[in-house]
Amino acid sequence: MYVKNKMTVNPKTVTPEQTISEVLDLMHEFKIHRIPVVEKGKLVGLVTQGVVQENSPSHLTTLSIHEMNYLLSKTKVKDIMIKKVITVGPEALVEAAADIMEKKDIGCLPVVGDSNVLLGILTTSDILKAFVELFGYNQEGTRVTVLINDRVGEFAAFTKLFADNHISISHFANHGNEVVIRCNELDKKKVRDLLEKNSYTITSLL
């Protein structure tokens, strides 16, 4: 999976000259927490909910609501935005992007092309959606986890068993000698009987 296929395209953006009040309005209206800052189509920064909170008057301040709103309406995005933004290219693998986000402890990666032109944004929500799609969670069929010996040709024999019985495998993943597949067969007993008849150990069948 590539970032370009899983990113959010045409994300909401702001310019450096817009105010924090405008940023807050966008975040509230579209239920988003991170907004790229662009100038002439190019990424120049990032403003997040956390950054806004850090630069907003504390609830313990003696300022009135009117005074706080006045300050937010006068503070520019360019004054608080993150300028050194970690980005990713559209051809990067989703798992590589997820690894960057985990290691850097960040919730999004703006996706940029040539000359730092903003193409989209990849968020933790996009990563989770990709994970769900990888396992075909919302598709009809049977999800089964089996143990497979770690030897050459074992997986080929496993998939051939399904093909010989006219059962299509739509998704698969593996961890060590444990293989998880989703197939189009709705009859779960048929899948169980087929695997057990061929001496496969089933650890889960849903």
Coordinates of N, CA and C in Angstrom, one line a residue:
M1 N 0.8 -1.2 0.0 CA 0.0 0.0 0.0 C 0.9 1.2 0.0
Y2 N 0.5 2.2 -0.9 CA 1.2 3.4 -0.9 C 0.5 4.6 -0.3
V3 N 1.2 5.5 0.2 CA 0.7 6.7 0.9 C -0.3 7.4 0.0
K4 N 0.0 7.5 -1.3 CA -0.9 8.2 -2.2 C -2.3 7.6 -2.3
N5 N -2.4 6.3 -2.0 CA -3.7 5.6 -2.1 C -4.5 5.7 -0.8
K6 N -3.9 6.1 0.3 CA -4.5 6.1 1.6 C -4.6 7.4 2.3
M7 N -3.9 8.4 1.7 CA -3.9 9.8 2.3 C -5.2 10.5 2.1
T8 N -5.5 11.5 2.9 CA -6.6 12.4 2.7 C -6.2 13.4 1.7
V9 N -6.9 13.5 0.6 CA -6.5 14.5 -0.4 C -7.4 15.7 -0.2
N10 N -6.8 16.8 -0.7 CA -7.5 18.1 -0.5 C -7.8 18.4 1.0
P11 N -6.9 18.3 1.9 CA -7.2 18.6 3.3 C -7.4 20.1 3.5
K12 N -8.1 20.4 4.6 CA -8.3 21.8 5.0 C -7.0 22.4 5.3
T13 N -6.7 23.6 4.8 CA -5.5 24.3 5.1 C -5.7 25.7 5.5
V14 N -4.7 26.3 6.0 CA -4.7 27.7 6.4 C -3.4 28.4 5.9
T15 N -3.5 29.7 5.8 CA -2.3 30.4 5.4 C -1.6 31.0 6.7
P16 N -0.3 31.4 6.5 CA 0.4 32.0 7.7 C -0.3 33.2 8.3
E17 N -1.0 33.9 7.4 CA -1.6 35.2 7.9 C -3.0 35.1 8.5
Q18 N -3.5 33.9 8.5 CA -4.8 33.7 9.1 C -4.7 33.7 10.7
T19 N -5.8 33.9 11.4 CA -5.7 34.0 12.8 C -6.0 32.6 13.5
I20 N -5.7 32.5 14.7 CA -5.9 31.3 15.5 C -7.4 31.1 15.7
S21 N -8.2 32.2 15.7 CA -9.6 32.1 15.8 C -10.2 31.3 14.6
E22 N -9.6 31.6 13.4 CA -10.1 31.0 12.2 C -9.7 29.5 12.2
V23 N -8.5 29.2 12.8 CA -8.0 27.8 12.9 C -9.0 27.0 13.8
L24 N -9.3 27.6 14.9 CA -10.2 27.0 15.9 C -11.6 26.7 15.3
D25 N -12.1 27.7 14.5 CA -13.4 27.5 13.8 C -13.3 26.3 12.8
L26 N -12.2 26.2 12.1 CA -12.1 25.1 11.1 C -12.0 23.8 11.9
M27 N -11.2 23.7 12.9 CA -11.1 22.5 13.7 C -12.4 22.0 14.3
H28 N -13.2 23.0 14.8 CA -14.5 22.7 15.3 C -15.5 22.2 14.3
E29 N -15.5 22.9 13.2 CA -16.5 22.7 12.1 C -16.3 21.3 11.4
F30 N -15.0 21.0 11.2 CA -14.7 19.8 10.4 C -14.1 18.6 11.3
K31 N -14.1 18.9 12.6 CA -13.7 17.9 13.6 C -12.3 17.3 13.3
I32 N -11.4 18.3 13.1 CA -10.0 17.9 12.8 C -9.1 18.5 13.8
H33 N -7.9 17.9 13.9 CA -6.9 18.3 15.0 C -5.6 18.9 14.5
R34 N -5.4 18.7 13.1 CA -4.2 19.2 12.5 C -4.5 19.8 11.2
I35 N -3.9 21.0 11.0 CA -4.1 21.7 9.7 C -2.8 22.1 9.1
P36 N -2.5 21.7 7.9 CA -1.3 22.2 7.2 C -1.4 23.7 6.9
V37 N -0.2 24.3 6.9 CA -0.2 25.8 6.6 C 0.5 25.9 5.2
V38 N -0.2 26.5 4.3 CA 0.4 26.6 2.9 C 0.4 28.0 2.5
E39 N 1.4 28.2 1.6 CA 1.5 29.5 0.9 C 1.8 29.3 -0.5
K40 N 0.9 29.7 -1.4 CA 1.1 29.5 -2.8 C 1.2 28.0 -3.1
G41 N 0.4 27.2 -2.4 CA 0.3 25.8 -2.7 C 1.4 25.0 -2.0
K42 N 2.4 25.6 -1.4 CA 3.5 24.9 -0.8 C 3.4 24.9 0.7
L43 N 3.8 23.7 1.3 CA 3.7 23.6 2.7 C 4.8 24.4 3.4
V44 N 4.3 25.2 4.4 CA 5.3 26.1 5.1 C 5.2 25.8 6.6
G45 N 4.2 25.0 7.0 CA 4.1 24.8 8.5 C 3.0 23.9 8.8
L46 N 2.7 23.7 10.1 CA 1.6 22.8 10.5 C 1.1 23.4 11.8
V47 N -0.2 23.5 12.0 CA -0.7 23.9 13.2 C -1.6 22.8 13.8
T48 N -1.4 22.5 15.0 CA -2.2 21.4 15.6 C -3.0 21.9 16.8
Q49 N -3.9 21.1 17.3 CA -4.7 21.4 18.4 C -3.8 21.6 19.7
G50 N -2.8 20.8 19.8 CA -1.9 20.9 20.9 C -1.1 22.2 20.9
V51 N -0.7 22.6 19.7 CA 0.1 23.9 19.6 C -0.8 25.1 19.9
V52 N -2.1 25.0 19.4 CA -3.0 26.1 19.7 C -3.2 26.2 21.2
Q53 N -3.4 25.1 21.9 CA -3.7 25.1 23.3 C -2.5 25.7 24.1
E54 N -1.3 25.3 23.6 CA 0.0 25.8 24.3 C 0.1 27.3 24.1
N55 N -0.5 27.9 23.1 CA -0.3 29.3 22.8 C -1.6 30.1 23.1
S56 N -2.6 29.4 23.8 CA -3.8 30.1 24.1 C -3.8 30.5 25.6
P57 N -4.5 31.6 26.0 CA -4.5 32.0 27.4 C -5.0 30.9 28.2
S58 N -4.4 30.7 29.4 CA -4.8 29.6 30.3 C -6.2 29.9 30.9
H59 N -6.9 28.8 31.2 CA -8.2 29.0 31.9 C -8.1 29.6 33.2
L60 N -6.8 29.7 33.8 CA -6.6 30.3 35.1 C -6.3 31.8 35.0
T61 N -6.3 32.3 33.8 CA -5.9 33.7 33.6 C -7.0 34.6 34.1
T62 N -6.7 35.8 34.4 CA -7.6 36.8 34.9 C -8.3 37.5 33.7
L63 N -7.9 37.1 32.5 CA -8.5 37.8 31.3 C -10.0 37.3 31.2
S64 N -10.8 38.2 30.7 CA -12.2 37.9 30.4 C -12.3 37.1 29.1
I65 N -13.5 36.5 28.9 CA -13.7 35.8 27.7 C -13.5 36.7 26.5
H66 N -14.0 37.9 26.6 CA -13.9 38.9 25.5 C -12.4 39.2 25.2
E67 N -11.6 39.3 26.3 CA -10.2 39.6 26.1 C -9.4 38.4 25.5
M68 N -9.8 37.2 25.9 CA -9.2 36.0 25.3 C -9.5 35.9 23.9
N69 N -10.8 36.1 23.5 CA -11.2 36.0 22.1 C -10.5 37.1 21.3
Y70 N -10.3 38.2 21.9 CA -9.6 39.3 21.2 C -8.1 38.9 20.9
L71 N -7.5 38.3 21.9 CA -6.1 37.9 21.6 C -6.0 36.8 20.6
L72 N -6.9 35.8 20.6 CA -6.9 34.8 19.6 C -7.2 35.3 18.2
S73 N -8.0 36.3 18.1 CA -8.3 36.9 16.8 C -7.2 37.8 16.3
K74 N -6.2 38.1 17.1 CA -5.1 38.9 16.7 C -3.8 38.1 16.5
T75 N -3.8 36.9 17.1 CA -2.6 36.0 16.9 C -2.6 35.3 15.6
K76 N -1.5 35.4 14.8 CA -1.4 34.8 13.5 C -0.9 33.4 13.5
V77 N -1.3 32.6 12.6 CA -0.8 31.3 12.4 C 0.7 31.2 12.4
K78 N 1.3 32.1 11.6 CA 2.7 32.1 11.5 C 3.5 32.3 12.8
D79 N 2.8 32.9 13.8 CA 3.5 33.1 15.1 C 3.6 31.9 15.9
I80 N 2.7 30.8 15.7 CA 2.7 29.7 16.5 C 2.9 28.3 15.8
M81 N 2.9 28.4 14.5 CA 2.9 27.1 13.7 C 4.3 26.4 13.8
I82 N 4.2 25.1 13.7 CA 5.4 24.2 13.6 C 6.0 24.5 12.2
K83 N 7.3 24.9 12.2 CA 7.9 25.2 11.0 C 8.7 24.1 10.4
K84 N 9.3 23.3 11.3 CA 10.1 22.1 10.8 C 9.2 20.9 10.8
V85 N 8.5 20.7 9.7 CA 7.4 19.7 9.6 C 8.0 18.4 9.0
I86 N 7.8 17.3 9.7 CA 8.2 16.0 9.1 C 7.1 15.6 8.0
T87 N 7.6 15.3 6.9 CA 6.7 15.0 5.7 C 7.0 13.7 5.1
V88 N 6.2 13.3 4.2 CA 6.4 12.0 3.5 C 6.0 12.2 2.0
G89 N 6.6 11.4 1.1 CA 6.2 11.5 -0.3 C 5.0 10.6 -0.6
P90 N 4.4 10.8 -1.7 CA 3.2 10.0 -2.1 C 3.5 8.6 -2.4
E91 N 4.8 8.3 -2.9 CA 5.2 6.9 -3.2 C 5.7 6.1 -2.1
A92 N 5.8 6.7 -0.9 CA 6.2 6.0 0.3 C 5.2 4.9 0.7
L93 N 5.7 3.8 1.3 CA 4.8 2.8 1.7 C 4.1 3.2 3.0
V94 N 2.9 2.8 3.1 CA 2.1 3.2 4.3 C 2.7 2.7 5.6
E95 N 3.3 1.5 5.5 CA 4.0 1.0 6.7 C 5.2 1.8 7.1
A96 N 5.9 2.3 6.1 CA 7.1 3.2 6.4 C 6.6 4.5 7.0
A97 N 5.5 5.0 6.5 CA 4.9 6.2 7.1 C 4.5 6.0 8.5
A98 N 3.8 4.8 8.8 CA 3.4 4.5 10.1 C 4.5 4.4 11.1
D99 N 5.6 3.8 10.6 CA 6.8 3.6 11.4 C 7.4 5.0 11.8
I100 N 7.4 5.9 10.9 CA 7.9 7.3 11.2 C 7.0 7.9 12.2
M101 N 5.7 7.8 12.1 CA 4.8 8.4 13.0 C 4.9 7.8 14.4
E102 N 5.2 6.5 14.5 CA 5.3 5.9 15.8 C 6.6 6.3 16.4
K103 N 7.7 6.3 15.7 CA 9.0 6.7 16.2 C 9.1 8.2 16.6
K104 N 8.5 9.0 15.8 CA 8.5 10.4 16.1 C 7.4 10.9 17.0
D105 N 6.5 10.0 17.4 CA 5.3 10.2 18.2 C 4.5 11.4 17.7
I106 N 4.1 11.3 16.4 CA 3.3 12.4 15.8 C 2.1 11.8 15.2
G107 N 1.0 12.6 15.1 CA -0.3 12.1 14.7 C -0.6 12.2 13.2
C108 N 0.3 12.9 12.4 CA 0.1 13.0 11.0 C 1.4 13.3 10.2
L109 N 1.3 13.1 9.0 CA 2.4 13.4 8.0 C 1.8 14.1 6.8
P110 N 2.1 15.4 6.6 CA 1.7 16.0 5.4 C 2.4 15.3 4.2
V111 N 1.7 15.1 3.1 CA 2.3 14.4 2.0 C 2.6 15.5 0.9
V112 N 3.9 15.6 0.5 CA 4.3 16.6 -0.4 C 5.0 16.0 -1.6
G113 N 4.9 16.8 -2.7 CA 5.5 16.4 -4.0 C 6.7 17.3 -4.2
D114 N 7.0 17.5 -5.5 CA 8.1 18.4 -5.9 C 7.9 19.8 -5.4
S115 N 9.0 20.4 -5.0 CA 9.1 21.8 -4.5 C 8.2 22.0 -3.2
N116 N 8.0 20.9 -2.5 CA 7.2 20.9 -1.2 C 5.7 21.3 -1.4
V117 N 5.2 21.0 -2.6 CA 3.8 21.2 -2.9 C 2.9 20.2 -2.1
L118 N 1.9 20.7 -1.4 CA 1.1 19.9 -0.5 C 0.2 19.0 -1.4
L119 N 0.2 17.7 -1.2 CA -0.7 16.8 -2.0 C -1.8 16.2 -1.2
G120 N -1.5 16.1 0.1 CA -2.5 15.5 1.0 C -1.9 15.4 2.4
I121 N -2.6 14.7 3.3 CA -2.1 14.4 4.6 C -2.5 13.0 5.1
L122 N -1.6 12.4 5.7 CA -1.8 11.0 6.3 C -1.9 11.1 7.8
T123 N -3.0 10.7 8.3 CA -3.2 10.8 9.8 C -3.3 9.4 10.4
T124 N -3.3 9.3 11.7 CA -3.5 8.0 12.4 C -4.8 7.4 12.0
S125 N -5.8 8.2 11.7 CA -7.1 7.7 11.3 C -7.0 7.0 10.0
D126 N -6.2 7.6 9.0 CA -6.0 6.9 7.7 C -5.3 5.6 7.9
I127 N -4.3 5.6 8.8 CA -3.5 4.3 9.1 C -4.5 3.2 9.6
L128 N -5.3 3.6 10.5 CA -6.3 2.6 11.1 C -7.2 2.1 10.0
K129 N -7.7 3.0 9.1 CA -8.6 2.6 8.1 C -7.9 1.6 7.1
A130 N -6.6 1.8 6.8 CA -5.8 1.0 6.0 C -5.6 -0.4 6.6
F131 N -5.4 -0.4 8.0 CA -5.3 -1.7 8.7 C -6.6 -2.5 8.6
V132 N -7.7 -1.8 8.8 CA -9.0 -2.5 8.7 C -9.2 -3.1 7.3
E133 N -8.9 -2.3 6.3 CA -9.0 -2.8 4.9 C -8.1 -3.9 4.6
L134 N -6.9 -3.9 5.2 CA -5.9 -5.0 4.9 C -6.5 -6.3 5.3
F135 N -7.3 -6.4 6.4 CA -7.8 -7.6 6.9 C -9.2 -7.9 6.4
G136 N -9.8 -6.9 5.6 CA -11.1 -7.1 5.0 C -12.2 -7.3 6.1
Y137 N -12.0 -6.5 7.1 CA -12.9 -6.7 8.3 C -14.4 -6.5 8.0
N138 N -14.7 -5.6 7.1 CA -16.1 -5.3 6.9 C -16.7 -6.1 5.7
Q139 N -15.9 -7.0 5.2 CA -16.4 -7.8 4.0 C -17.0 -9.1 4.5
E140 N -17.9 -9.6 3.7 CA -18.6 -10.9 4.0 C -17.6 -12.0 3.8
G141 N -17.8 -13.1 4.5 CA -16.9 -14.3 4.3 C -16.5 -14.9 5.7
T142 N -15.4 -15.6 5.6 CA -14.9 -16.3 6.8 C -13.5 -15.8 7.1
R143 N -13.2 -15.5 8.3 CA -11.9 -15.1 8.7 C -11.3 -16.3 9.6
V144 N -10.2 -16.8 9.1 CA -9.6 -17.9 9.8 C -8.1 -17.7 10.1
T145 N -7.7 -18.2 11.2 CA -6.2 -18.1 11.6 C -5.7 -19.5 11.8
V146 N -4.7 -19.9 11.0 CA -4.1 -21.2 11.1 C -2.6 -21.2 11.4
L147 N -2.1 -22.3 11.9 CA -0.6 -22.4 12.0 C -0.1 -23.2 10.8
I148 N 1.0 -22.6 10.2 CA 1.6 -23.2 9.1 C 3.1 -23.4 9.3
N149 N 3.6 -24.6 8.9 CA 5.0 -24.9 9.1 C 5.9 -24.0 8.3
D150 N 7.0 -23.6 8.8 CA 7.9 -22.7 8.2 C 8.8 -23.5 7.3
R151 N 8.3 -23.8 6.1 CA 9.1 -24.5 5.1 C 8.7 -24.1 3.7
V152 N 9.6 -24.3 2.8 CA 9.3 -23.9 1.4 C 8.2 -24.6 0.8
G153 N 7.2 -23.9 0.2 CA 6.1 -24.5 -0.5 C 4.9 -24.7 0.4
E154 N 5.0 -24.5 1.7 CA 3.9 -24.7 2.6 C 2.7 -23.7 2.3
F155 N 3.0 -22.5 2.1 CA 1.9 -21.5 1.9 C 1.3 -21.8 0.5
A156 N 2.1 -22.2 -0.5 CA 1.6 -22.5 -1.8 C 0.6 -23.6 -1.7
A157 N 0.9 -24.6 -0.9 CA 0.0 -25.8 -0.7 C -1.3 -25.4 0.0
F158 N -1.1 -24.4 0.9 CA -2.3 -24.0 1.7 C -3.3 -23.2 0.8
T159 N -2.8 -22.3 0.0 CA -3.6 -21.6 -0.9 C -4.2 -22.5 -2.0
K160 N -3.5 -23.5 -2.5 CA -3.9 -24.4 -3.5 C -5.1 -25.2 -3.0
L161 N -5.1 -25.5 -1.7 CA -6.2 -26.2 -1.1 C -7.5 -25.5 -1.2
F162 N -7.5 -24.1 -1.0 CA -8.6 -23.3 -1.2 C -9.1 -23.2 -2.6
A163 N -8.1 -23.0 -3.5 CA -8.4 -22.9 -4.9 C -9.0 -24.2 -5.5
D164 N -8.5 -25.4 -5.0 CA -9.0 -26.7 -5.5 C -10.5 -26.9 -5.0
N165 N -10.9 -26.2 -4.0 CA -12.2 -26.3 -3.5 C -13.1 -25.1 -3.8
H166 N -12.6 -24.3 -4.8 CA -13.3 -23.2 -5.4 C -13.7 -22.1 -4.3
I167 N -12.7 -21.9 -3.4 CA -12.9 -20.9 -2.4 C -11.8 -19.8 -2.6
S168 N -12.3 -18.6 -2.8 CA -11.3 -17.5 -3.1 C -10.8 -16.8 -1.8
I169 N -9.5 -16.6 -1.7 CA -8.9 -15.9 -0.6 C -8.8 -14.4 -1.0
S170 N -9.5 -13.5 -0.2 CA -9.5 -12.1 -0.6 C -8.4 -11.3 0.2
H171 N -8.1 -11.7 1.4 CA -7.1 -11.0 2.2 C -6.3 -12.0 3.0
F172 N -5.0 -11.7 3.2 CA -4.2 -12.5 4.1 C -3.1 -11.7 4.7
A173 N -2.6 -12.2 5.9 CA -1.5 -11.6 6.6 C -0.9 -12.7 7.4
N174 N 0.4 -12.5 7.8 CA 1.0 -13.5 8.6 C 1.9 -12.9 9.7
H175 N 2.0 -13.6 10.8 CA 3.0 -13.2 11.8 C 3.6 -14.5 12.3
G176 N 4.9 -14.7 12.0 CA 5.6 -15.9 12.3 C 5.0 -17.1 11.5
N177 N 4.6 -18.1 12.2 CA 4.0 -19.3 11.5 C 2.4 -19.2 11.6
E178 N 1.9 -18.1 12.0 CA 0.5 -17.9 12.1 C 0.0 -17.1 10.9
V179 N -1.0 -17.6 10.1 CA -1.5 -17.0 8.9 C -3.0 -16.7 9.1
V180 N -3.3 -15.4 8.8 CA -4.7 -15.0 8.9 C -5.2 -14.7 7.5
I181 N -6.3 -15.3 7.2 CA -6.9 -15.1 5.8 C -8.4 -14.8 6.0
R182 N -8.9 -14.1 5.0 CA -10.4 -14.0 4.8 C -10.7 -14.5 3.5
C183 N -11.7 -15.4 3.4 CA -12.1 -16.0 2.2 C -13.6 -15.7 1.9
N184 N -14.1 -16.0 0.7 CA -15.4 -15.6 0.3 C -16.5 -16.7 0.7
E185 N -16.0 -17.8 1.4 CA -16.9 -18.8 1.8 C -17.7 -18.4 3.0
L186 N -19.0 -18.4 2.9 CA -19.9 -18.0 4.1 C -20.1 -19.2 5.0
D187 N -19.9 -20.4 4.5 CA -20.2 -21.6 5.4 C -18.9 -21.9 6.2
K188 N -18.9 -21.4 7.4 CA -17.7 -21.5 8.3 C -17.4 -23.0 8.6
K189 N -18.4 -23.8 8.7 CA -18.2 -25.2 9.0 C -17.5 -25.9 7.8
K190 N -17.8 -25.5 6.6 CA -17.1 -26.0 5.4 C -15.6 -25.7 5.5
V191 N -15.3 -24.5 5.9 CA -13.9 -24.1 6.0 C -13.2 -24.8 7.1
R192 N -13.8 -24.9 8.2 CA -13.2 -25.7 9.3 C -13.0 -27.1 8.9
D193 N -14.0 -27.8 8.4 CA -13.9 -29.2 8.0 C -12.7 -29.4 7.0
L194 N -12.6 -28.5 6.0 CA -11.6 -28.6 5.0 C -10.2 -28.5 5.6
L195 N -10.0 -27.6 6.5 CA -8.7 -27.4 7.1 C -8.3 -28.5 8.1
E196 N -9.3 -28.9 8.9 CA -9.0 -30.0 9.8 C -8.8 -31.3 9.1
K197 N -9.5 -31.5 8.0 CA -9.3 -32.8 7.2 C -7.9 -32.8 6.7
N198 N -7.3 -31.6 6.4 CA -6.0 -31.6 5.9 C -4.9 -31.3 7.0
S199 N -5.3 -31.5 8.2 CA -4.4 -31.5 9.4 C -3.8 -30.1 9.7
Y200 N -4.6 -29.1 9.4 CA -4.2 -27.7 9.8 C -4.7 -27.4 11.2
T201 N -3.9 -26.7 12.0 CA -4.4 -26.3 13.3 C -5.0 -24.9 13.2
I202 N -6.3 -24.9 13.6 CA -7.0 -23.6 13.5 C -7.0 -23.0 14.9
T203 N -6.5 -21.7 15.0 CA -6.5 -21.0 16.3 C -7.7 -20.0 16.4
S204 N -8.3 -19.7 15.3 CA -9.4 -18.8 15.3 C -10.2 -18.9 14.0
L205 N -11.5 -18.9 14.1 CA -12.4 -18.9 13.0 C -13.7 -18.1 13.2
L206 N -13.8 -17.0 12.5 CA -14.9 -16.1 12.7 C -15.8 -15.9 11.4

